[in-house]
Amino acid sequence: MIQLKSIKKSYPSKNGAVEALSGIDLSIRQGEIFGIIGYSGAGKSTLIRLINRLEQPTSGRLIVDGKEISSLSKKELREARKDIGMIFQHFNLLWSRTVKGNISFPLEVAGVKKAERKKRVQELIKLVGLEGRENAYPSQLSGGQKQRVGIARALANNPKVLLCDEATSALDPKTTNSILDLLLNINKKLGLTIVMITHEMHVVKKICHKVAVLDTGKIVEEGNVLDVFQNP
Ligand code: ADP
Ligand code: ADP
């Protein structure tokens, strides 16, 4: 589903260039829950911006769902970006809109008709377990409920990949577990590919099938979660 081949990314700086990613090879299969773990400065955010195609690599090839980024026109790129849904540490909800309004937003942007939107929003609310909270505003929700809205909104247009950027880092342990259970459930039910970018090892251990450990722009370890975390 996602392939990175010899990906490098550098940023210009006063003293030459900063290499945020220095040769990343990664292959994420359809239906996998793939964890990318690393400390601050490892290059996680850079990797997210590349996968999300907000930025181009300096060199190397990035292929998402068979499409190579450098071969797409602006219009094709806009289209292809819909294949990736994203959730965030601080949820990034629209505070002036209700739960329903937040989930409906990407459908409105995509030009989905009102009746269809209503039906889809109801399905999504059910999927993430927010029945009864449709008309609440984000300020009236707990952190876990806000992230459920974030997940529903990210899935509204049926993406092929859900990209999670520190999605549980602002939540307490119990809420974290309930969100991880929901993500597992969605992965099983929809066969959705999930990429979890995090600095929390226990999150990766709980739900990821595979993991890559990122350290100063390089992958220093990669494999099945059980193998990687059971080093002697
Ligand atoms: P992480 O998300 O793991 O903390 P980042 O991808 O943000 O890591 O950063 C990796 C490295 O790239 C860091 O050294 C950071 O300072 C540098 N970097 C990231 N974005 C930029 C940028 N826009 N301009 C210059 N340097 C950057
Ligand atoms: P939590 O404590 O559950 O993480 P918060 O209510 O503190 O949630 O807010 C989560 C995010 O939303 C934060 O990044 C915060 O800066 C932002 N935020 C909070 N209030 C508003 C607001 N009225 N409008 C826009 N963004 C807001």
mmCIF file of C-alpha atoms and ligand atoms in Angstrom:
data_model
loop_
_atom_site.group_PDB
_atom_site.id
_atom_site.type_symbol
_atom_site.label_atom_id
_atom_site.label_comp_id
_atom_site.label_asym_id
_atom_site.label_seq_id
_atom_site.Cartn_x
_atom_site.Cartn_y
_atom_site.Cartn_z
ATOM 1 C CA MET A 1 0.000 0.000 0.000
ATOM 2 C CA ILE A 2 2.875 2.373 0.872
ATOM 3 C CA GLN A 3 6.426 1.990 -0.371
ATOM 4 C CA LEU A 4 9.381 4.221 0.331
ATOM 5 C CA LYS A 5 12.550 3.526 -1.621
ATOM 6 C CA SER A 6 15.816 5.243 -0.678
ATOM 7 C CA ILE A 7 13.906 8.286 0.502
ATOM 8 C CA LYS A 8 15.994 11.288 1.494
ATOM 9 C CA LYS A 9 14.722 14.625 2.686
ATOM 10 C CA SER A 10 16.871 17.590 3.546
ATOM 11 C CA TYR A 11 15.971 21.106 4.509
ATOM 12 C CA PRO A 12 18.120 24.124 3.726
ATOM 13 C CA SER A 13 19.634 25.797 6.771
ATOM 14 C CA LYS A 14 22.245 28.446 7.553
ATOM 15 C CA ASN A 15 25.088 25.931 7.880
ATOM 16 C CA GLY A 16 24.363 23.816 4.807
ATOM 17 C CA ALA A 17 21.479 21.354 4.783
ATOM 18 C CA VAL A 18 19.774 19.447 7.574
ATOM 19 C CA GLU A 19 19.087 15.875 6.570
ATOM 20 C CA ALA A 20 15.827 14.917 8.276
ATOM 21 C CA LEU A 21 15.611 11.533 6.516
ATOM 22 C CA SER A 22 18.724 9.882 5.156
ATOM 23 C CA GLY A 23 17.760 6.872 3.065
ATOM 24 C CA ILE A 24 14.497 5.278 4.198
ATOM 25 C CA ASP A 25 13.260 1.976 2.771
ATOM 26 C CA LEU A 26 9.892 0.877 4.000
ATOM 27 C CA SER A 27 7.068 -1.267 2.770
ATOM 28 C CA ILE A 28 3.632 -1.182 4.382
ATOM 29 C CA ARG A 29 1.149 -3.789 3.176
ATOM 30 C CA GLN A 30 -2.572 -3.409 2.774
ATOM 31 C CA GLY A 31 -4.470 -4.214 5.980
ATOM 32 C CA GLU A 32 -1.419 -3.885 8.192
ATOM 33 C CA ILE A 33 -1.183 -1.850 11.372
ATOM 34 C CA PHE A 34 2.317 -0.451 11.060
ATOM 35 C CA GLY A 35 4.022 1.459 13.860
ATOM 36 C CA ILE A 36 6.758 4.006 13.309
ATOM 37 C CA ILE A 37 8.416 4.800 16.588
ATOM 38 C CA GLY A 38 11.122 7.299 17.425
ATOM 39 C CA TYR A 39 12.195 10.052 19.768
ATOM 40 C CA SER A 40 11.742 13.735 19.095
ATOM 41 C CA GLY A 41 13.892 14.828 16.147
ATOM 42 C CA ALA A 42 13.994 11.328 14.640
ATOM 43 C CA GLY A 43 12.190 12.479 11.482
ATOM 44 C CA LYS A 44 8.646 11.288 12.241
ATOM 45 C CA SER A 45 6.900 14.519 11.232
ATOM 46 C CA THR A 46 8.920 14.706 8.042
ATOM 47 C CA LEU A 47 7.879 11.157 7.208
ATOM 48 C CA ILE A 48 4.219 12.037 7.811
ATOM 49 C CA ARG A 49 4.403 15.051 5.511
ATOM 50 C CA LEU A 50 5.922 12.862 2.798
ATOM 51 C CA ILE A 51 3.387 10.036 3.138
ATOM 52 C CA ASN A 52 0.625 12.610 3.183
ATOM 53 C CA ARG A 53 2.295 14.196 0.164
ATOM 54 C CA LEU A 54 2.403 17.658 1.636
ATOM 55 C CA GLU A 55 6.082 17.657 0.713
ATOM 56 C CA GLN A 56 8.253 15.990 -1.913
ATOM 57 C CA PRO A 57 11.303 13.911 -1.042
ATOM 58 C CA THR A 58 14.689 15.343 -1.991
ATOM 59 C CA SER A 59 15.417 11.995 -3.633
ATOM 60 C CA GLY A 60 14.018 8.461 -3.694
ATOM 61 C CA ARG A 61 10.645 7.052 -4.645
ATOM 62 C CA LEU A 62 7.369 7.187 -2.745
ATOM 63 C CA ILE A 63 4.531 5.009 -3.943
ATOM 64 C CA VAL A 64 1.077 5.023 -2.357
ATOM 65 C CA ASP A 65 -1.512 2.568 -3.675
ATOM 66 C CA GLY A 66 0.521 1.998 -6.827
ATOM 67 C CA LYS A 67 0.854 5.710 -7.608
ATOM 68 C CA GLU A 68 4.256 7.329 -7.558
ATOM 69 C CA ILE A 69 4.129 10.840 -6.219
ATOM 70 C CA SER A 70 6.513 12.456 -8.705
ATOM 71 C CA SER A 71 4.438 11.222 -11.645
ATOM 72 C CA LEU A 72 1.204 12.908 -10.552
ATOM 73 C CA SER A 73 -0.140 16.224 -11.786
ATOM 74 C CA LYS A 74 -1.394 18.790 -9.241
ATOM 75 C CA LYS A 75 -4.956 17.656 -9.831
ATOM 76 C CA GLU A 76 -4.097 13.946 -9.542
ATOM 77 C CA LEU A 77 -2.184 14.694 -6.367
ATOM 78 C CA ARG A 78 -5.210 16.415 -4.816
ATOM 79 C CA GLU A 79 -7.275 13.379 -5.726
ATOM 80 C CA ALA A 80 -4.656 10.940 -4.390
ATOM 81 C CA ARG A 81 -4.442 12.766 -1.070
ATOM 82 C CA LYS A 82 -8.004 11.639 -0.361
ATOM 83 C CA ASP A 83 -6.622 8.100 -0.070
ATOM 84 C CA ILE A 84 -5.107 9.072 3.256
ATOM 85 C CA GLY A 85 -7.126 10.018 6.325
ATOM 86 C CA MET A 86 -5.336 11.540 9.262
ATOM 87 C CA ILE A 87 -5.842 11.914 13.006
ATOM 88 C CA PHE A 88 -3.861 14.159 15.324
ATOM 89 C CA GLN A 89 -2.629 14.419 18.892
ATOM 90 C CA HIS A 90 -4.767 17.491 19.586
ATOM 91 C CA PHE A 91 -7.668 16.308 17.430
ATOM 92 C CA ASN A 92 -7.827 19.481 15.268
ATOM 93 C CA LEU A 93 -11.620 19.649 15.422
ATOM 94 C CA LEU A 94 -13.635 22.655 14.320
ATOM 95 C CA TRP A 95 -14.797 24.208 17.556
ATOM 96 C CA SER A 96 -17.788 26.031 16.135
ATOM 97 C CA ARG A 97 -19.250 22.841 14.682
ATOM 98 C CA THR A 98 -21.020 19.989 16.418
ATOM 99 C CA VAL A 99 -19.933 16.353 16.284
ATOM 100 C CA LYS A 100 -22.165 15.889 13.238
ATOM 101 C CA GLY A 101 -20.850 19.081 11.650
ATOM 102 C CA ASN A 102 -17.225 18.045 12.107
ATOM 103 C CA ILE A 103 -17.785 14.612 10.582
ATOM 104 C CA SER A 104 -19.821 16.068 7.753
ATOM 105 C CA PHE A 105 -17.162 18.665 6.881
ATOM 106 C CA PRO A 106 -14.926 16.528 4.603
ATOM 107 C CA LEU A 107 -18.059 15.225 2.857
ATOM 108 C CA GLU A 108 -19.171 18.805 2.166
ATOM 109 C CA VAL A 109 -15.720 19.643 0.800
ATOM 110 C CA ALA A 110 -15.926 16.564 -1.449
ATOM 111 C CA GLY A 111 -19.320 17.736 -2.755
ATOM 112 C CA VAL A 112 -21.369 14.854 -1.356
ATOM 113 C CA LYS A 113 -25.133 15.561 -1.538
ATOM 114 C CA LYS A 114 -27.020 16.355 1.656
ATOM 115 C CA ALA A 115 -29.078 13.156 1.935
ATOM 116 C CA GLU A 116 -26.027 11.005 1.289
ATOM 117 C CA ARG A 117 -24.022 13.028 3.837
ATOM 118 C CA LYS A 118 -26.628 12.496 6.511
ATOM 119 C CA LYS A 119 -26.595 8.762 5.979
ATOM 120 C CA ARG A 120 -22.803 8.568 5.951
ATOM 121 C CA VAL A 121 -22.480 10.691 9.119
ATOM 122 C CA GLN A 122 -24.916 8.367 10.928
ATOM 123 C CA GLU A 123 -22.888 5.296 9.867
ATOM 124 C CA LEU A 124 -19.659 6.902 11.056
ATOM 125 C CA ILE A 125 -21.149 7.945 14.388
ATOM 126 C CA LYS A 126 -22.198 4.370 14.950
ATOM 127 C CA LEU A 127 -18.809 3.023 13.861
ATOM 128 C CA VAL A 128 -16.934 5.132 16.434
ATOM 129 C CA GLY A 129 -19.524 4.759 19.205
ATOM 130 C CA LEU A 130 -20.740 8.352 19.531
ATOM 131 C CA GLU A 131 -24.470 7.705 19.354
ATOM 132 C CA GLY A 132 -26.320 10.276 21.428
ATOM 133 C CA ARG A 133 -23.516 12.877 21.146
ATOM 134 C CA GLU A 134 -24.333 14.001 17.573
ATOM 135 C CA ASN A 135 -25.242 17.536 18.561
ATOM 136 C CA ALA A 136 -22.549 18.148 21.168
ATOM 137 C CA TYR A 137 -19.751 20.651 20.543
ATOM 138 C CA PRO A 138 -16.101 19.608 20.942
ATOM 139 C CA SER A 139 -15.819 21.636 24.174
ATOM 140 C CA GLN A 140 -18.499 19.374 25.694
ATOM 141 C CA LEU A 141 -16.616 16.159 24.886
ATOM 142 C CA SER A 142 -13.917 14.225 26.742
ATOM 143 C CA GLY A 143 -10.530 13.723 25.079
ATOM 144 C CA GLY A 144 -11.461 10.208 24.011
ATOM 145 C CA GLN A 145 -14.741 11.372 22.504
ATOM 146 C CA LYS A 146 -12.903 14.134 20.612
ATOM 147 C CA GLN A 147 -10.551 11.553 19.133
ATOM 148 C CA ARG A 148 -13.545 9.415 18.120
ATOM 149 C CA VAL A 149 -14.836 12.431 16.182
ATOM 150 C CA GLY A 150 -11.367 12.787 14.662
ATOM 151 C CA ILE A 151 -11.427 9.149 13.559
ATOM 152 C CA ALA A 152 -14.932 9.407 12.091
ATOM 153 C CA ARG A 153 -13.975 12.566 10.199
ATOM 154 C CA ALA A 154 -10.785 10.934 8.884
ATOM 155 C CA LEU A 155 -12.775 7.954 7.581
ATOM 156 C CA ALA A 156 -15.614 9.972 6.032
ATOM 157 C CA ASN A 157 -14.376 9.741 2.456
ATOM 158 C CA ASN A 158 -13.300 6.078 2.699
ATOM 159 C CA PRO A 159 -9.532 6.493 2.672
ATOM 160 C CA LYS A 160 -7.226 3.546 2.011
ATOM 161 C CA VAL A 161 -4.856 4.488 4.804
ATOM 162 C CA LEU A 162 -5.393 5.998 8.242
ATOM 163 C CA LEU A 163 -2.334 7.960 9.349
ATOM 164 C CA CYS A 164 -2.203 8.487 13.120
ATOM 165 C CA ASP A 165 0.115 11.248 14.357
ATOM 166 C CA GLU A 166 0.679 10.732 18.105
ATOM 167 C CA ALA A 167 -3.050 10.067 18.212
ATOM 168 C CA THR A 168 -3.129 8.872 21.826
ATOM 169 C CA SER A 169 -0.337 10.998 23.305
ATOM 170 C CA ALA A 170 -2.735 13.510 24.847
ATOM 171 C CA LEU A 171 -4.969 10.825 26.388
ATOM 172 C CA ASP A 172 -4.849 9.044 29.739
ATOM 173 C CA PRO A 173 -4.005 5.298 29.755
ATOM 174 C CA LYS A 174 -7.586 4.064 29.998
ATOM 175 C CA THR A 175 -8.797 6.330 27.194
ATOM 176 C CA THR A 176 -5.737 5.387 25.146
ATOM 177 C CA ASN A 177 -6.741 1.726 25.413
ATOM 178 C CA SER A 178 -10.297 2.405 24.328
ATOM 179 C CA ILE A 179 -9.089 4.358 21.274
ATOM 180 C CA LEU A 180 -6.607 1.597 20.388
ATOM 181 C CA ASP A 181 -9.402 -0.981 20.681
ATOM 182 C CA LEU A 182 -11.499 1.116 18.316
ATOM 183 C CA LEU A 183 -8.641 1.325 15.801
ATOM 184 C CA LEU A 184 -8.127 -2.459 16.000
ATOM 185 C CA ASN A 185 -11.821 -2.990 15.440
ATOM 186 C CA ILE A 186 -11.832 -0.669 12.410
ATOM 187 C CA ASN A 187 -8.757 -2.417 10.999
ATOM 188 C CA LYS A 188 -10.498 -5.789 11.279
ATOM 189 C CA LYS A 189 -13.890 -4.633 10.085
ATOM 190 C CA LEU A 190 -12.792 -2.496 7.136
ATOM 191 C CA GLY A 191 -9.395 -4.062 6.410
ATOM 192 C CA LEU A 192 -8.022 -0.531 6.620
ATOM 193 C CA THR A 193 -4.251 -0.006 6.566
ATOM 194 C CA ILE A 194 -3.202 1.966 9.654
ATOM 195 C CA VAL A 195 0.095 3.786 10.149
ATOM 196 C CA MET A 196 0.746 4.782 13.765
ATOM 197 C CA ILE A 197 3.456 7.345 14.327
ATOM 198 C CA THR A 198 4.300 7.644 17.983
ATOM 199 C CA HIS A 199 6.959 7.871 20.655
ATOM 200 C CA GLU A 200 4.945 5.499 22.902
ATOM 201 C CA MET A 201 6.253 1.951 22.812
ATOM 202 C CA HIS A 202 3.262 0.461 24.649
ATOM 203 C CA VAL A 203 0.940 1.750 21.915
ATOM 204 C CA VAL A 204 2.964 -0.054 19.258
ATOM 205 C CA LYS A 205 3.105 -3.215 21.375
ATOM 206 C CA LYS A 206 -0.636 -3.229 21.881
ATOM 207 C CA ILE A 207 -1.913 -2.979 18.334
ATOM 208 C CA CYS A 208 0.793 -2.956 15.678
ATOM 209 C CA HIS A 209 1.671 -5.961 13.555
ATOM 210 C CA LYS A 210 4.936 -4.459 12.391
ATOM 211 C CA VAL A 211 7.184 -1.689 13.572
ATOM 212 C CA ALA A 212 10.059 0.412 12.295
ATOM 213 C CA VAL A 213 12.304 2.242 14.734
ATOM 214 C CA LEU A 214 13.399 5.634 13.425
ATOM 215 C CA ASP A 215 16.507 7.325 14.817
ATOM 216 C CA THR A 216 18.059 10.529 13.416
ATOM 217 C CA GLY A 217 16.663 9.989 9.946
ATOM 218 C CA LYS A 218 17.400 6.282 9.619
ATOM 219 C CA ILE A 219 15.484 3.098 10.290
ATOM 220 C CA VAL A 220 17.599 1.269 12.838
ATOM 221 C CA GLU A 221 15.293 -1.697 13.307
ATOM 222 C CA GLU A 222 12.265 -3.138 11.536
ATOM 223 C CA GLY A 223 10.142 -6.253 11.728
ATOM 224 C CA ASN A 224 7.303 -7.981 13.525
ATOM 225 C CA VAL A 225 6.521 -6.290 16.820
ATOM 226 C CA LEU A 226 7.209 -9.463 18.799
ATOM 227 C CA ASP A 227 10.655 -9.906 17.252
ATOM 228 C CA VAL A 228 11.722 -6.273 17.549
ATOM 229 C CA PHE A 229 10.721 -5.945 21.205
ATOM 230 C CA GLN A 230 12.069 -9.302 22.352
ATOM 231 C CA ASN A 231 15.732 -8.609 21.784
ATOM 232 C CA PRO A 232 17.983 -10.447 24.230
HETATM 233 P P1 ADP B 1 10.217 14.304 14.758
HETATM 234 O O1 ADP B 1 8.847 14.521 14.226
HETATM 235 O O2 ADP B 1 10.587 12.869 14.904
HETATM 236 O O3 ADP B 1 10.473 15.083 16.015
HETATM 237 P P2 ADP B 1 11.093 15.961 12.507
HETATM 238 O O4 ADP B 1 10.734 15.292 11.255
HETATM 239 O O5 ADP B 1 10.248 17.084 12.970
HETATM 240 O O6 ADP B 1 11.264 14.859 13.672
HETATM 241 O O7 ADP B 1 12.577 16.514 12.385
HETATM 242 C C1 ADP B 1 13.714 15.762 11.955
HETATM 243 C C2 ADP B 1 14.904 16.723 11.763
HETATM 244 O O8 ADP B 1 14.647 17.590 10.656
HETATM 245 C C3 ADP B 1 15.177 17.611 12.955
HETATM 246 O O9 ADP B 1 16.571 17.784 13.061
HETATM 247 C C4 ADP B 1 14.503 18.918 12.572
HETATM 248 O O10 ADP B 1 15.141 19.998 13.184
HETATM 249 C C5 ADP B 1 14.670 18.950 11.067
HETATM 250 N N1 ADP B 1 13.557 19.659 10.388
HETATM 251 C C6 ADP B 1 12.267 19.236 10.331
HETATM 252 N N2 ADP B 1 11.505 20.093 9.617
HETATM 253 C C7 ADP B 1 12.344 21.090 9.215
HETATM 254 C C8 ADP B 1 12.188 22.284 8.426
HETATM 255 N N3 ADP B 1 10.979 22.624 7.902
HETATM 256 N N4 ADP B 1 13.265 23.060 8.220
HETATM 257 C C9 ADP B 1 14.477 22.731 8.722
HETATM 258 N N5 ADP B 1 14.711 21.622 9.464
HETATM 259 C C10 ADP B 1 13.662 20.810 9.710
HETATM 260 P P1 ADP B 2 -7.643 18.092 25.553
HETATM 261 O O1 ADP B 2 -7.369 18.714 26.876
HETATM 262 O O2 ADP B 2 -8.644 16.989 25.611
HETATM 263 O O3 ADP B 2 -6.378 17.728 24.804
HETATM 264 P P2 ADP B 2 -8.290 20.784 24.675
HETATM 265 O O4 ADP B 2 -9.645 21.253 24.976
HETATM 266 O O5 ADP B 2 -7.192 21.258 25.564
HETATM 267 O O6 ADP B 2 -8.329 19.195 24.606
HETATM 268 O O7 ADP B 2 -7.927 21.216 23.184
HETATM 269 C C1 ADP B 2 -7.342 20.381 22.215
HETATM 270 C C2 ADP B 2 -6.727 21.259 21.114
HETATM 271 O O8 ADP B 2 -7.675 22.191 20.592
HETATM 272 C C3 ADP B 2 -5.549 22.062 21.589
HETATM 273 O O9 ADP B 2 -4.552 22.024 20.567
HETATM 274 C C4 ADP B 2 -6.102 23.472 21.753
HETATM 275 O O10 ADP B 2 -5.098 24.431 21.513
HETATM 276 C C5 ADP B 2 -7.183 23.526 20.695
HETATM 277 N N1 ADP B 2 -8.293 24.413 21.111
HETATM 278 C C6 ADP B 2 -8.793 24.534 22.354
HETATM 279 N N2 ADP B 2 -9.805 25.421 22.384
HETATM 280 C C7 ADP B 2 -9.947 25.885 21.101
HETATM 281 C C8 ADP B 2 -10.833 26.807 20.461
HETATM 282 N N3 ADP B 2 -11.780 27.456 21.119
HETATM 283 N N4 ADP B 2 -10.698 27.017 19.136
HETATM 284 C C9 ADP B 2 -9.746 26.376 18.443
HETATM 285 N N5 ADP B 2 -8.876 25.487 18.990
HETATM 286 C C10 ADP B 2 -8.977 25.241 20.295
#
